[in-house]
Coordinates of C-alpha atoms and ligand atoms in Angstrom, one line a residue:
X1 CA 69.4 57.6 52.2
X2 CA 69.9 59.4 55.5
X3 CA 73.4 61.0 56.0
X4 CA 74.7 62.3 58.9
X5 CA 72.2 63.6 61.8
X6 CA 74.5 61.6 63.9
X7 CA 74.1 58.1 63.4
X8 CA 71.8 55.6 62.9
X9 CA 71.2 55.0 66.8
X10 CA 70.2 58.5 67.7
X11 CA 68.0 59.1 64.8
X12 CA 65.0 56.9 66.5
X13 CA 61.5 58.8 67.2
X14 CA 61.4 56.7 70.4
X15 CA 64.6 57.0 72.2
X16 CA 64.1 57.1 76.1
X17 CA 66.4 60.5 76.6
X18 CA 66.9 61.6 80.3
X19 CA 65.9 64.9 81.2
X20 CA 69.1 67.4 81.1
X21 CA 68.8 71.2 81.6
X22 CA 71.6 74.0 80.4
X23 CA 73.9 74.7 83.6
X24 CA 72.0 78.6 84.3
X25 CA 74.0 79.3 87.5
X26 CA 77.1 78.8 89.4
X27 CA 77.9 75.3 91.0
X28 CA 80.0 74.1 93.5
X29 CA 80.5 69.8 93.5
X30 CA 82.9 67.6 95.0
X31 CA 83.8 66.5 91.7
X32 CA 83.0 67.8 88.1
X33 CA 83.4 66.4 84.8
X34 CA 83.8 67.7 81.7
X35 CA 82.0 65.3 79.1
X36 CA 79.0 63.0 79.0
X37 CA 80.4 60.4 77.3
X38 CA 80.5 57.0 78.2
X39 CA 83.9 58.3 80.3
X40 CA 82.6 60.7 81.9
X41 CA 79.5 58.8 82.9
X42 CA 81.0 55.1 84.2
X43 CA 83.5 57.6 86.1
X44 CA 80.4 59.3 88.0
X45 CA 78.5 55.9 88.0
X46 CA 82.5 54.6 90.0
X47 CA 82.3 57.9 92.3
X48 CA 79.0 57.5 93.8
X49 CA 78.7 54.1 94.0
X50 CA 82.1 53.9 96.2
X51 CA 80.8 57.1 98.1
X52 CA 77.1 57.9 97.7
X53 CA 77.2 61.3 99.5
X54 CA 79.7 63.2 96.9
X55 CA 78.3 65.3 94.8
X56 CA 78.6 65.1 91.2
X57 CA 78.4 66.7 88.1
X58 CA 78.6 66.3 84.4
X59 CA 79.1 69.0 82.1
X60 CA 78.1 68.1 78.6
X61 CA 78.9 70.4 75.4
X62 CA 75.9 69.5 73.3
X63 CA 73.4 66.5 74.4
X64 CA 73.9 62.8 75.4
X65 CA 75.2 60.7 72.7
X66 CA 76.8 64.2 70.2
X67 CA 80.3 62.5 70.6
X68 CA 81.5 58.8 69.4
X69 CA 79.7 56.9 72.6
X70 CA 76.3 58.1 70.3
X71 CA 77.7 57.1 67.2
X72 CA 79.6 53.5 67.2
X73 CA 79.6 50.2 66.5
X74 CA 78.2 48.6 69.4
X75 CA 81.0 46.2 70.2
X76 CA 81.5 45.5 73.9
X77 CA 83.9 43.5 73.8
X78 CA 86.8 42.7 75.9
X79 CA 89.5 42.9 73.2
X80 CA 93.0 44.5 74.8
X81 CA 92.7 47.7 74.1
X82 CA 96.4 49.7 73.7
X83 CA 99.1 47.9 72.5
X84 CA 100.5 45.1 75.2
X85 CA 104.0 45.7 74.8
X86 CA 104.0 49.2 75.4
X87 CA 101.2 49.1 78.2
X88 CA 104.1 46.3 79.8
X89 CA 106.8 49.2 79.8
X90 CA 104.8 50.9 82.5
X91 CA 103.8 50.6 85.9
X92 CA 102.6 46.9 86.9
X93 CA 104.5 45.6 83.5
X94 CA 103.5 42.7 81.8
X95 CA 101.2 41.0 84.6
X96 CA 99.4 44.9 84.7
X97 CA 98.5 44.3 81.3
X98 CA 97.1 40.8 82.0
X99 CA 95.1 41.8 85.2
X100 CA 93.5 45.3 82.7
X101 CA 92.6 42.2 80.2
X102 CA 91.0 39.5 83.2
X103 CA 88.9 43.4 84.5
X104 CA 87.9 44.3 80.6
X105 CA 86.6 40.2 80.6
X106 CA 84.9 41.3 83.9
X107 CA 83.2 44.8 82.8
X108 CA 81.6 43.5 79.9
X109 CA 79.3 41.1 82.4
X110 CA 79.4 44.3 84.8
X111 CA 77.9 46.6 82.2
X112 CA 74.8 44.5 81.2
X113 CA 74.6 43.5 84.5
X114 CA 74.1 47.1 85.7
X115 CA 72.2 48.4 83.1
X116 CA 70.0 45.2 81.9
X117 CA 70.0 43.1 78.8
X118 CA 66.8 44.0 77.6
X119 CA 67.5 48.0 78.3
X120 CA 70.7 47.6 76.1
X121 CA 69.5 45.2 73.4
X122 CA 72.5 43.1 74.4
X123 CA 73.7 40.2 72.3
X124 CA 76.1 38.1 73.5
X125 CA 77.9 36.4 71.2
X126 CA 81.6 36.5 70.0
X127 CA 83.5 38.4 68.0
X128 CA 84.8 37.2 64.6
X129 CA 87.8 38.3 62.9
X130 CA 87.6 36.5 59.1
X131 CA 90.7 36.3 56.6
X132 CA 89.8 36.3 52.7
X133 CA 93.1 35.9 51.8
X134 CA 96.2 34.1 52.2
X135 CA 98.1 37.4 54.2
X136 CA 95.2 37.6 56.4
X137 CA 95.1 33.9 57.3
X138 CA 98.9 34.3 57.8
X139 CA 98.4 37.5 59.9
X140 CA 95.3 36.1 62.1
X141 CA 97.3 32.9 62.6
X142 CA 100.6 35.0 64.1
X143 CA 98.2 37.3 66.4
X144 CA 97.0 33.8 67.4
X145 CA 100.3 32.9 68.7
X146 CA 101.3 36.3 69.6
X147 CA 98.2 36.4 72.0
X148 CA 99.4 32.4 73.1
X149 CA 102.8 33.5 73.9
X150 CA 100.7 36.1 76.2
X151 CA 99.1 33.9 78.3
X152 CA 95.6 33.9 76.7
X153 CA 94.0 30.0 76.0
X154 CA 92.0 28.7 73.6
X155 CA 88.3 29.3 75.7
X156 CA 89.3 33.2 75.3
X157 CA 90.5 33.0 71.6
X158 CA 90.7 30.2 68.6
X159 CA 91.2 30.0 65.0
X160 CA 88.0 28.9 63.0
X161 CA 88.4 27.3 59.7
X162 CA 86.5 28.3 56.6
X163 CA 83.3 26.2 56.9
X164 CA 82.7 27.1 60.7
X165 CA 83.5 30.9 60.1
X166 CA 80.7 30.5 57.2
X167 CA 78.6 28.6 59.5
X168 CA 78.4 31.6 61.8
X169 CA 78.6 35.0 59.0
X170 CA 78.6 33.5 54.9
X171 CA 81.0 35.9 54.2
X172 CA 82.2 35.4 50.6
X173 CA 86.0 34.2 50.4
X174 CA 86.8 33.7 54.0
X175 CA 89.4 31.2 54.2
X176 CA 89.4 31.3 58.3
X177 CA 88.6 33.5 61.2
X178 CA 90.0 34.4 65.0
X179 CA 86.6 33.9 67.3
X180 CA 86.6 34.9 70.6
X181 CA 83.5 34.6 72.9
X182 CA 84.2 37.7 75.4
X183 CA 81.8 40.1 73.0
X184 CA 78.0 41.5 73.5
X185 CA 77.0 43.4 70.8
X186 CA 74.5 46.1 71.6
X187 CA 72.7 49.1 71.1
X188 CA 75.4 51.7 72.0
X189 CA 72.8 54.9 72.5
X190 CA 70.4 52.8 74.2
X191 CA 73.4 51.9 76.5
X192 CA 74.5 55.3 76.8
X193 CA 70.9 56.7 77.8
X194 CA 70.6 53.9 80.3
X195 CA 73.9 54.8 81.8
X196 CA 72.5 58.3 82.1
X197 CA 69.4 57.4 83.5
X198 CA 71.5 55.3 86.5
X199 CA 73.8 57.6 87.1
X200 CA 71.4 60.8 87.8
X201 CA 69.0 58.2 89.8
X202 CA 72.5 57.9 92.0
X203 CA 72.2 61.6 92.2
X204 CA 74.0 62.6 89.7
X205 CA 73.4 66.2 87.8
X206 CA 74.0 66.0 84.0
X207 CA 74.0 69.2 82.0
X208 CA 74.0 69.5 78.5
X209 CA 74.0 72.4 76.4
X210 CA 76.9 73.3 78.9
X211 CA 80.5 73.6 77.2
X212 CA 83.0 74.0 79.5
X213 CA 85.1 76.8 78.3
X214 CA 88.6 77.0 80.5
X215 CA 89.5 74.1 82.5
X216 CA 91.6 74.8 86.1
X217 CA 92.5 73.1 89.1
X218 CA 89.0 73.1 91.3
X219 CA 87.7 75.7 88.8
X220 CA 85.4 75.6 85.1
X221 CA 84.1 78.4 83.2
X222 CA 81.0 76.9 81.5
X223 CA 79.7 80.4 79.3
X224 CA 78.8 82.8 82.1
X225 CA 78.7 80.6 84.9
X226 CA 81.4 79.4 87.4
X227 CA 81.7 75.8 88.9
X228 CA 83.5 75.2 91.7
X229 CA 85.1 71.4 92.1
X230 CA 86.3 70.7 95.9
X231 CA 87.8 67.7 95.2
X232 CA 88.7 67.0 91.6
X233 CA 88.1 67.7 87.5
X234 CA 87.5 65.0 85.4
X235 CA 87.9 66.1 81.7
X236 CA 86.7 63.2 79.6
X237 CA 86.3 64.6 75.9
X238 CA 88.4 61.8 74.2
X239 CA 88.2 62.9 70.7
X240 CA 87.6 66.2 70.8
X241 CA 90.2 67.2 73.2
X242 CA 92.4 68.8 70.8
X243 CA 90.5 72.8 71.3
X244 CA 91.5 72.5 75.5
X245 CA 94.5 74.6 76.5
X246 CA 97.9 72.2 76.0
X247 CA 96.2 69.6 74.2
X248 CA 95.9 70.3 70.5
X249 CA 98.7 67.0 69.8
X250 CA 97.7 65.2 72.6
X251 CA 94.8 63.2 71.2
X252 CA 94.4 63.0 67.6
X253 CA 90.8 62.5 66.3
X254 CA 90.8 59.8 64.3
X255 CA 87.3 59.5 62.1
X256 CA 85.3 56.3 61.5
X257 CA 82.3 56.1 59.8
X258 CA 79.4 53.9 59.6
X259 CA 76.4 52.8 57.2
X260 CA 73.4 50.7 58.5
X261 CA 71.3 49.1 55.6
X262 CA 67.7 48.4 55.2
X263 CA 65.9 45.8 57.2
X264 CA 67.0 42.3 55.8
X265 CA 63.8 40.0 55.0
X266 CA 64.4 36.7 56.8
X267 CA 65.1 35.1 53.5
X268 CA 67.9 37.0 53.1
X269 CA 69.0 36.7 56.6
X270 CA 69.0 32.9 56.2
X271 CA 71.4 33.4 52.8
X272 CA 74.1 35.1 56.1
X273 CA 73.1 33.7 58.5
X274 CA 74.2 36.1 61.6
X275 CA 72.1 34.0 63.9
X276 CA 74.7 34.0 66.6
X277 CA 75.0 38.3 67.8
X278 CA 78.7 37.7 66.8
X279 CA 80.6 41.0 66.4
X280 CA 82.3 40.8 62.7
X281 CA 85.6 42.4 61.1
X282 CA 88.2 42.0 59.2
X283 CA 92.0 41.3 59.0
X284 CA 92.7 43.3 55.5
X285 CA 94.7 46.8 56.5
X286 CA 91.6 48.6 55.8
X287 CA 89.9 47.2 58.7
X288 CA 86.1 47.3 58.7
X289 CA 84.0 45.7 61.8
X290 CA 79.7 45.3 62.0
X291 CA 77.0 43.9 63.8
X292 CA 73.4 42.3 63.2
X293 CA 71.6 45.2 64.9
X294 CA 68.5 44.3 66.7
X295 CA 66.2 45.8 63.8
X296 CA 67.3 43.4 61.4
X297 CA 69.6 45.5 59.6
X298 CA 73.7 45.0 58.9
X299 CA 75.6 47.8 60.6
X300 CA 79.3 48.0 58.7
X301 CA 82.3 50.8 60.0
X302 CA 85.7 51.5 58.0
X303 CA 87.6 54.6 57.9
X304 CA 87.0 56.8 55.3
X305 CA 88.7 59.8 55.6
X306 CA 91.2 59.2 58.6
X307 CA 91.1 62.3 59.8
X308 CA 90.8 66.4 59.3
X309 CA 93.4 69.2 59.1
X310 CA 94.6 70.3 62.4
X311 CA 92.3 68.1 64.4
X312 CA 88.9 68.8 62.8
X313 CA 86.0 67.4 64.2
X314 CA 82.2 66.8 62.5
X315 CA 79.5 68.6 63.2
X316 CA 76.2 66.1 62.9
X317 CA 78.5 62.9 61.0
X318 CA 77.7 63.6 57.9
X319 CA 80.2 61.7 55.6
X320 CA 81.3 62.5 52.0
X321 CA 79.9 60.0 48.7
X322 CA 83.2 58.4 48.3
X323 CA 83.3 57.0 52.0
X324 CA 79.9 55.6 51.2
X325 CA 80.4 53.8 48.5
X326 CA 83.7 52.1 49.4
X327 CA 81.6 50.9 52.5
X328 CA 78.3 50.1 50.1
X329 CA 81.1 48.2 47.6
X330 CA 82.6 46.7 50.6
X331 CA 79.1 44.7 51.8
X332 CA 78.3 43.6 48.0
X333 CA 81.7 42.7 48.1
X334 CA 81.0 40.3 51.9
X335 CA 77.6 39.4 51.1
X336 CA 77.4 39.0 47.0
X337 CA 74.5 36.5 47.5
X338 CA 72.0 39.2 48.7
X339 CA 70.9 42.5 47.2
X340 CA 71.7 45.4 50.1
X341 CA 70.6 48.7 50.0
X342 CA 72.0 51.9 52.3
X343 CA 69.9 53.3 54.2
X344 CA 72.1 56.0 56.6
X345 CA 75.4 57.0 56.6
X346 CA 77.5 58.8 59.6
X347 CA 80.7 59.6 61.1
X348 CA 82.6 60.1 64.5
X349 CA 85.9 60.3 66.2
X350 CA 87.5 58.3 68.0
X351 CA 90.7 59.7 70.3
X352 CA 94.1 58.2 69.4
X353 CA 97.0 59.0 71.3
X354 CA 101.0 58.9 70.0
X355 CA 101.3 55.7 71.4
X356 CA 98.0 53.7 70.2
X357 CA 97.6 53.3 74.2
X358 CA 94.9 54.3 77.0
X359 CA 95.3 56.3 79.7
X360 CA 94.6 57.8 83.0
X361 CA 96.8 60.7 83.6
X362 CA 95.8 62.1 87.0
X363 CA 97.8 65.3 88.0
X364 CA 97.9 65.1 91.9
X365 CA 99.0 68.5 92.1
X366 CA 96.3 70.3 90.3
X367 CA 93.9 67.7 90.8
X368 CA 92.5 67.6 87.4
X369 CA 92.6 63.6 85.9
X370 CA 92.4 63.0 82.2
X371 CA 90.9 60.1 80.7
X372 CA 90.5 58.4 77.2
X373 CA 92.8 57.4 74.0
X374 CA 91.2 53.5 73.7
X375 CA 91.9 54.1 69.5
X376 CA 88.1 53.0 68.9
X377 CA 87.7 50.4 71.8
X378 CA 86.0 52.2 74.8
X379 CA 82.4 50.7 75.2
X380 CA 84.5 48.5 77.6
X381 CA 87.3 50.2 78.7
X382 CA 85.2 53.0 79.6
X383 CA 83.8 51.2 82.2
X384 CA 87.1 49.8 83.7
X385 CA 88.6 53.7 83.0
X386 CA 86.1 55.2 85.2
X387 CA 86.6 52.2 88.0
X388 CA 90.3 53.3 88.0
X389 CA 89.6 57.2 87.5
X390 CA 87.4 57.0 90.8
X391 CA 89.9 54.6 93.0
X392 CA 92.5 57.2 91.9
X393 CA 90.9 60.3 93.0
X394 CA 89.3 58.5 96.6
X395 CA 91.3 56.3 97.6
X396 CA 95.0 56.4 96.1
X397 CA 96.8 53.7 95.9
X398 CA 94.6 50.5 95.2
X399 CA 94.9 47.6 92.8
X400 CA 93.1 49.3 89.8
X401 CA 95.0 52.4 90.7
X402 CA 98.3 50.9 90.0
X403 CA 97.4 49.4 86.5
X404 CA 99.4 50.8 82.9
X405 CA 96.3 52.8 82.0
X406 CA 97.2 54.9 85.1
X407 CA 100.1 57.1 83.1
X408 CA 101.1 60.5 81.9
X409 CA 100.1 61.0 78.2
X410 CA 101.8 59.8 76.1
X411 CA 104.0 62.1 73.7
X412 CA 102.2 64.8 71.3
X413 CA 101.2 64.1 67.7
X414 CA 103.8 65.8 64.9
X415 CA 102.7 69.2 64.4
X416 CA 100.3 70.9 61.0
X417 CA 101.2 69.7 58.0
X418 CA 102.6 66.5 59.1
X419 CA 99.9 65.1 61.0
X420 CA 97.7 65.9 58.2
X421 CA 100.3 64.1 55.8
X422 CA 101.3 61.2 57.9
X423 CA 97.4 59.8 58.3
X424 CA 95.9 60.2 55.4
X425 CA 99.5 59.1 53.4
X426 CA 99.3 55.6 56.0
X427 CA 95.9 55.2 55.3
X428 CA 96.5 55.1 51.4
X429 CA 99.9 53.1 51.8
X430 CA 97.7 50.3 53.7
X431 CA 94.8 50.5 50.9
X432 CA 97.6 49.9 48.2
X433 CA 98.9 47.1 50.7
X434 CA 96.0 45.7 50.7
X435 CA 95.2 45.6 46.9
X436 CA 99.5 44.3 46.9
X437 CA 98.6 41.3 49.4
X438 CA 95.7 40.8 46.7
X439 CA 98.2 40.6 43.7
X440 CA 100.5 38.5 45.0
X441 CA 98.1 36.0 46.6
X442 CA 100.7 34.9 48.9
X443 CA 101.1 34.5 53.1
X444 CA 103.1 37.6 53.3
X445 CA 102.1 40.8 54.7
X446 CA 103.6 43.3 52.0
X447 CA 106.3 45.6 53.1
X448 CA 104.4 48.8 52.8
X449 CA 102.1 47.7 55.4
X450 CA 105.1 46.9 57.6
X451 CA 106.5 50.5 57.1
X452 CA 103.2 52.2 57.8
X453 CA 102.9 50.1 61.2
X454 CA 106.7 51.3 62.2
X455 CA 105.4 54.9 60.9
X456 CA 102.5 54.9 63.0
X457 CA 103.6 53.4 65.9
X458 CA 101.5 50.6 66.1
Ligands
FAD1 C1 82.1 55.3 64.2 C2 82.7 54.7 65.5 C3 82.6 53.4 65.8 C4 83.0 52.8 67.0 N1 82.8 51.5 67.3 C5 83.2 51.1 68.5 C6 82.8 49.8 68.9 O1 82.1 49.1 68.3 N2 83.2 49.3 70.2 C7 84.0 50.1 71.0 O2 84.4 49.7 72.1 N3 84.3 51.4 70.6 C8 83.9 51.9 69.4 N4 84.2 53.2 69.1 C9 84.9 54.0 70.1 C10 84.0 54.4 71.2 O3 82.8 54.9 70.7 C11 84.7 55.5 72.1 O4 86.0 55.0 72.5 C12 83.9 55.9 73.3 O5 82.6 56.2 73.0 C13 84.6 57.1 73.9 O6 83.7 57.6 74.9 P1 84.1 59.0 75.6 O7 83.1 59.3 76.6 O8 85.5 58.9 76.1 O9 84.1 60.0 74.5 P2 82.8 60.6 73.7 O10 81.7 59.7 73.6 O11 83.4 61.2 72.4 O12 82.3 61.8 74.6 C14 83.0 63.0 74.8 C15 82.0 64.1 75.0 O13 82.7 65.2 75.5 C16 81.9 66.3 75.0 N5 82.8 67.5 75.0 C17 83.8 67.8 74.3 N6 84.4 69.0 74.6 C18 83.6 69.5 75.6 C19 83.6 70.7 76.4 N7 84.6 71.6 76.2 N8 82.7 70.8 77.4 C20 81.8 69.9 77.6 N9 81.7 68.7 76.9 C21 82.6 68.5 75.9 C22 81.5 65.9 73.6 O14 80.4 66.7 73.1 C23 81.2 64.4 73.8 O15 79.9 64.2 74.0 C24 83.7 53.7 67.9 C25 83.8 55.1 67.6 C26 83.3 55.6 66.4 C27 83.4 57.0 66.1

């Protein structure tokens, strides 16, 4: 079994990579961004496609697809991303969070619209949310009517019972499942690489190899060389923000990691069936998601180990035996009626901010805007971030501009050991809630579980 090297996605012989060269002299751009993530790239795709003649750059540490928009799940879906109540405590309130959840409906058509089906190996189908137990039926049923008291109807989001959850995924046990329809599931790197390859055909100049260094207003160091930014810096590193100047508790990297494993036979697929592209995850407190990938494989994520002392990150994703087989027990444990074998394993972060939220923090003063913090949920919101990243920096004050995303960040993270001790002591307290809500067999979500949320701020 392959571990690490990425992920699964970026490990193909016959990836279609852009051509990127090393920055090897000094620059001057109207804008420059730091990171060439999905961020960083939808935000120059925004810039030049409201004003063709700025010039832009993207400054990129190691090479297209090193950070989490290379290694994830492939959900592009338009699930709210952030918490609602606390998006509706700023700017634009509660019908701001209903407009960001009408655009993130809207971006997921835009991206595959703009970057082709076929190029992204986009799916669309749903995504499923299946209970297996009585406290996950309870809980799917009250986000049900949490989301109704929000406004959203039945064509956005319904309860499934058993037999039509099975109809879709035969997952063993599942005793009902949330299904919404506003989901493609695709190749993530593909999508990423076709981003790239729009974006420099817009004029664009990508460079990887390039690790920005210090960050200041209209000003990068990127190893020797100077770049000069008339206009604006964009610094979209999401996860791996935590080494910049000021932002070590801003942003705290939370890990994920994935398995893909070997090609089903179409026997087996018919056992699952999976005919549908639906997105799939669950409602335990260990939360896992996956797709049907377009090789014929089952792609599952889960946490593992939440996260490193003093904001860690990976260096190719490589991810520790224990993590693999709790994710290896976890499909024998979905799919008991087929046989499935691992074939690669990987990690990434994902940025989470104090406040489970997004946002756009744009500094008018030093012009320098800060993007990032969707907690795991940025194929989408990527997209709609770098719509509201380039109104904010061209135009001021539009309709995007005004939306919750467009904040200060929120609040740091606790400080060495706490950090260290308050994730990985929430992720065990919701494993043992989990194994609780098992024991008891009944509706309620157990207490721990409760405490870890009020902990966490979720
Ligand atoms: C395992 C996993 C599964 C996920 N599954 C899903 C999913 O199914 N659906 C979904 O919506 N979201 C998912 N996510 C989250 C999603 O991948 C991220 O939210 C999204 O990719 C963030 O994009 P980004 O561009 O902001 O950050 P990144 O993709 O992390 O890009 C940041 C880039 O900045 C670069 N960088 C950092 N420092 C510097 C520097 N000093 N100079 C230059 N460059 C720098 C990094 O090398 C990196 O390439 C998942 C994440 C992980 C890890």
């Amino acid at each position: 079994m392959r571990n690490g090297h990425l992920s699964h996605w970026m490990s193909r012989d016959d990836l279609d990579i852009p051509a990127t060269v090393p920055l090897d002299r000094d620059e001057e751009v109207d804008v420059a961004i730091v990171g060439g993530g999905l961020s960083g790239l939808w935000t120059a795709w925004a810039l030049t496609q409201a004003d063709p003649t700025l010039s832009v750059a993207v400054f990129e540490a190691e090479r297209l697809g090193f950070g989490a928009s290379g290694r994830n799940g492939g959900w592009l879906s338009a699930k709210p991303v952030g918490i609602r109540d606390v998006l509706a405590r700023q700017h634009g309130g509660r019908a701001g969070v209903l407009e960001i959840e009408q655009r993130l409906e809207e971006s997921i058509h835009d991206v595959v619209d703009v970057l082709g089906a076929q190029n992204i190996d986009a799916r669309h189908g749903g995504w499923m949310q299946v209970a297996r137990s009585a406290s996950e039926q309870n809980r799917i049923e009250n986000y049900l009517a949490k989301s109704r008291s929000w406004g959203v109807d039945e064509g956005r989001l319904r309860l499934l019972t058993a037999a039509e959850a099975s109809e879709r995924v035969n997952i063993a046990g599942v005793t009902g499942a949330l299904y919404s329809p506003d989901n493609y599931c695709v190749d993530p790197v593909k999508m990423l690489l076709a981003l790239a390859r729009t974006v420099q055909k817009a004029g664009v100049r990508i460079y990887t190899s390039s690790r920005v260094d210090t960050i200041e207003p209209g000003r990068l160091a990127v190893g020797a060389h100077t770049v000069r930014a008339r206009r604006h810096v964009v610094v979209a590193t999401e996860g791996y923000s935590s080494r910049q100047r000021g932002q070590r508790r801003r942003m705290l990297p939370l890990n994920s990691a994935m398995l893909v494993t070997d090609r089903l036979t179409g026997d087996q697929w018919e056992q699952i069936g999976w005919a549908h592209g639906d997105g799939v995850s669950g409602a335990a407190h260990t939360y896992f998601y996956g797709q049907r990938t377009p090789d014929g494989r089952i792609a599952i994520g889960g946490r593992g180990k939440p996260y490193r002392f003093a904001s860690g990150v990976d260096r190719d994703g490589e991810v520790d035996q224990h993590t693999i087989a709790a994710l290896t027990n976890l499909l024998a444990d979905l799919f008991p009626q087929v046989p499935l074998a691992a074939a690669h394993a990987w990690c990434g972060v994902l940025g989470v901010t104090r406040d489970w939220s997004p946002f756009i923090d744009n500094d008018s003063s030093s012009k320098i805007l800060r993007v990032g913090g969707y907690a795991g949920q940025g194929l989408t919101a990527a997209h709609l971030a770098g719509r509201i990243a380039s109104d904010l920096i061209l135009q001021g004050d539009t309709k995007l501009s005004t939306l919750p995303w467009v904040r200060q960040m929120p609040r740091r993270w606790e400080p060495e050991p706490l950090r260290w001790i308050g994730a990985h002591g929430l992720y065990r307290i919701y494993s043992i809630a989990d194994v609780l809500e098992a024991r008891a067999a009944g509706p309620r979500t157990s207490r721990l579980a409760l405490l870890a949320d009020k902990i966490a701020g979720r």
